Amino acid sequence: MIGILVVSHEPFGSALIRCTRHVFGRLPPQLAALDVVPDENPETALNCGRELLARINDGSGAVVFTDVYGATPSRIATQLAVPDRVRVVAGANLPMLLKALQNRRMPVDELVESLLDSGRRSIRAVDADESAASAPPASRKP
């Protein structure tokens, strides 16, 4: 099963993982976060990332999510990439992570393509009439 690591600005990765526990009712296996703290030595963070990746990758490969392309966490994540084995996806969001967790048995490259499509589709502007139609009815007090 593909391992998933989130390398991001503190506390984004840990918060995403906590959201998965909320959605699934438990913490999914082979999932970890590396929250890069301000002024952390990037080499230290990279070593931690390598250790986490070794723990969650059972040989099936891994996807490393990162938040902002080009920022320090992204540069750390990029150094974890291994062609055809460990892929990095920048611009992480919760819908992408949930999709990754539900489809970890497919090949890594195929999963990444699916995640990119899912991420694009999950970003949208919501008009006021759409949000009103999907909101729960207001409670009425007698």
Short mmCIF file of C-alpha atoms in Angstrom, two decimals:
data_model
loop_
_atom_site.label_atom_id
_atom_site.label_comp_id
_atom_site.label_asym_id
_atom_site.label_seq_id
_atom_site.Cartn_x
_atom_site.Cartn_y
_atom_site.Cartn_z
CA MET A 1 0.00 0.00 0.00
CA ILE A 2 1.36 3.43 -0.95
CA GLY A 3 2.64 5.48 1.98
CA ILE A 4 1.71 9.12 2.32
CA LEU A 5 3.84 11.85 3.87
CA VAL A 6 2.83 15.50 4.22
CA VAL A 7 5.79 17.91 4.38
CA SER A 8 4.53 21.40 5.07
CA HIS A 9 4.68 24.58 7.09
CA GLU A 10 3.83 23.94 10.73
CA PRO A 11 1.02 22.93 11.64
CA PHE A 12 -0.61 22.30 8.24
CA GLY A 13 0.49 18.67 7.79
CA SER A 14 -0.52 17.56 11.27
CA ALA A 15 -3.85 19.36 10.88
CA LEU A 16 -4.54 17.57 7.59
CA ILE A 17 -3.83 14.24 9.22
CA ARG A 18 -6.15 15.05 12.11
CA CYS A 19 -8.84 15.80 9.52
CA THR A 20 -8.44 12.31 8.07
CA ARG A 21 -9.11 10.84 11.50
CA HIS A 22 -12.27 12.97 11.64
CA VAL A 23 -13.42 11.69 8.22
CA PHE A 24 -12.48 8.01 8.59
CA GLY A 25 -13.04 7.65 12.33
CA ARG A 26 -9.48 6.46 12.84
CA LEU A 27 -5.98 7.42 11.81
CA PRO A 28 -5.15 5.71 8.50
CA PRO A 29 -2.00 3.55 8.41
CA GLN A 30 1.20 4.50 6.61
CA LEU A 31 0.46 8.21 6.95
CA ALA A 32 2.77 10.80 8.52
CA ALA A 33 3.42 14.53 8.66
CA LEU A 34 6.58 16.55 8.86
CA ASP A 35 5.72 20.05 10.04
CA VAL A 36 8.63 22.32 9.19
CA VAL A 37 9.00 24.93 11.91
CA PRO A 38 10.30 28.47 11.30
CA ASP A 39 14.10 28.74 11.25
CA GLU A 40 14.52 24.94 11.30
CA ASN A 41 17.67 23.68 9.66
CA PRO A 42 16.48 22.28 6.30
CA GLU A 43 19.04 19.46 6.50
CA THR A 44 17.63 18.37 9.86
CA ALA A 45 14.09 18.45 8.45
CA LEU A 46 15.24 16.48 5.39
CA ASN A 47 16.74 13.77 7.60
CA CYS A 48 13.47 13.57 9.57
CA GLY A 49 11.59 13.32 6.29
CA ARG A 50 13.79 10.44 5.16
CA GLU A 51 13.18 8.61 8.44
CA LEU A 52 9.40 9.10 8.23
CA LEU A 53 9.36 8.00 4.60
CA ALA A 54 11.29 4.83 5.45
CA ARG A 55 8.71 4.06 8.17
CA ILE A 56 5.61 4.51 6.00
CA ASN A 57 6.86 3.04 2.70
CA ASP A 58 6.41 -0.74 2.65
CA GLY A 59 8.04 -0.96 -0.79
CA SER A 60 4.90 -0.02 -2.73
CA GLY A 61 6.05 3.58 -3.12
CA ALA A 62 4.95 6.83 -1.57
CA VAL A 63 3.35 10.16 -2.31
CA VAL A 64 4.77 13.21 -0.56
CA PHE A 65 2.36 16.12 -0.32
CA THR A 66 3.60 19.65 0.27
CA ASP A 67 1.73 22.90 0.68
CA VAL A 68 3.44 25.75 -1.23
CA TYR A 69 5.51 24.99 -4.32
CA GLY A 70 8.99 26.49 -4.02
CA ALA A 71 8.88 27.16 -0.26
CA THR A 72 11.26 25.45 2.15
CA PRO A 73 8.96 22.45 2.86
CA SER A 74 8.54 21.96 -0.88
CA ARG A 75 12.29 22.00 -1.44
CA ILE A 76 12.71 19.44 1.33
CA ALA A 77 9.94 17.26 -0.15
CA THR A 78 11.51 17.44 -3.61
CA GLN A 79 14.71 15.92 -2.23
CA LEU A 80 12.69 12.89 -1.09
CA ALA A 81 11.51 12.10 -4.64
CA VAL A 82 12.63 8.87 -6.31
CA PRO A 83 11.63 8.29 -9.96
CA ASP A 84 8.70 5.86 -10.27
CA ARG A 85 8.72 5.20 -6.49
CA VAL A 86 8.25 8.43 -4.51
CA ARG A 87 6.34 11.29 -6.12
CA VAL A 88 5.88 14.82 -4.77
CA VAL A 89 2.63 16.77 -5.16
CA ALA A 90 2.57 20.49 -4.29
CA GLY A 91 -0.57 22.42 -3.43
CA ALA A 92 -1.93 19.82 -1.03
CA ASN A 93 -5.51 20.07 0.13
CA LEU A 94 -7.83 17.81 2.11
CA PRO A 95 -9.79 16.42 -0.89
CA MET A 96 -6.52 15.33 -2.52
CA LEU A 97 -5.33 13.66 0.65
CA LEU A 98 -8.62 11.82 1.14
CA LYS A 99 -8.53 10.60 -2.46
CA ALA A 100 -4.95 9.40 -2.00
CA LEU A 101 -5.91 7.46 1.12
CA GLN A 102 -8.82 5.78 -0.68
CA ASN A 103 -6.77 4.78 -3.75
CA ARG A 104 -3.42 3.64 -2.37
CA ARG A 105 -3.42 0.31 -4.19
CA MET A 106 -2.91 1.79 -7.67
CA PRO A 107 0.54 2.50 -9.15
CA VAL A 108 2.17 5.66 -7.78
CA ASP A 109 2.26 7.53 -11.12
CA GLU A 110 -1.37 6.71 -11.84
CA LEU A 111 -2.40 7.83 -8.36
CA VAL A 112 -0.57 11.15 -8.74
CA GLU A 113 -2.35 11.92 -12.03
CA SER A 114 -5.67 11.17 -10.35
CA LEU A 115 -4.76 13.42 -7.41
CA LEU A 116 -3.88 16.35 -9.65
CA ASP A 117 -7.26 16.10 -11.36
CA SER A 118 -9.04 15.78 -8.02
CA GLY A 119 -7.20 18.77 -6.58
CA ARG A 120 -8.17 20.96 -9.52
CA ARG A 121 -11.82 19.93 -9.30
CA SER A 122 -11.98 20.57 -5.54
CA ILE A 123 -11.06 24.25 -5.88
CA ARG A 124 -14.03 26.40 -6.82
CA ALA A 125 -15.87 29.58 -6.04
CA VAL A 126 -19.16 28.97 -4.27
CA ASP A 127 -21.94 31.47 -4.93
CA ALA A 128 -24.22 32.64 -2.15
CA ASP A 129 -27.23 30.82 -3.62
CA GLU A 130 -25.23 27.57 -3.75
CA SER A 131 -24.11 27.85 -0.15
CA ALA A 132 -27.64 28.70 1.02
CA ALA A 133 -29.04 25.67 -0.80
CA SER A 134 -26.53 23.31 0.81
CA ALA A 135 -26.65 24.78 4.30
CA PRO A 136 -28.60 22.96 7.00
CA PRO A 137 -31.91 24.55 7.88
CA ALA A 138 -31.75 27.14 10.64
CA SER A 139 -33.03 25.88 13.94
CA ARG A 140 -36.25 27.46 15.09
CA LYS A 141 -36.96 28.20 18.68
CA PRO A 142 -40.57 27.81 19.82
#
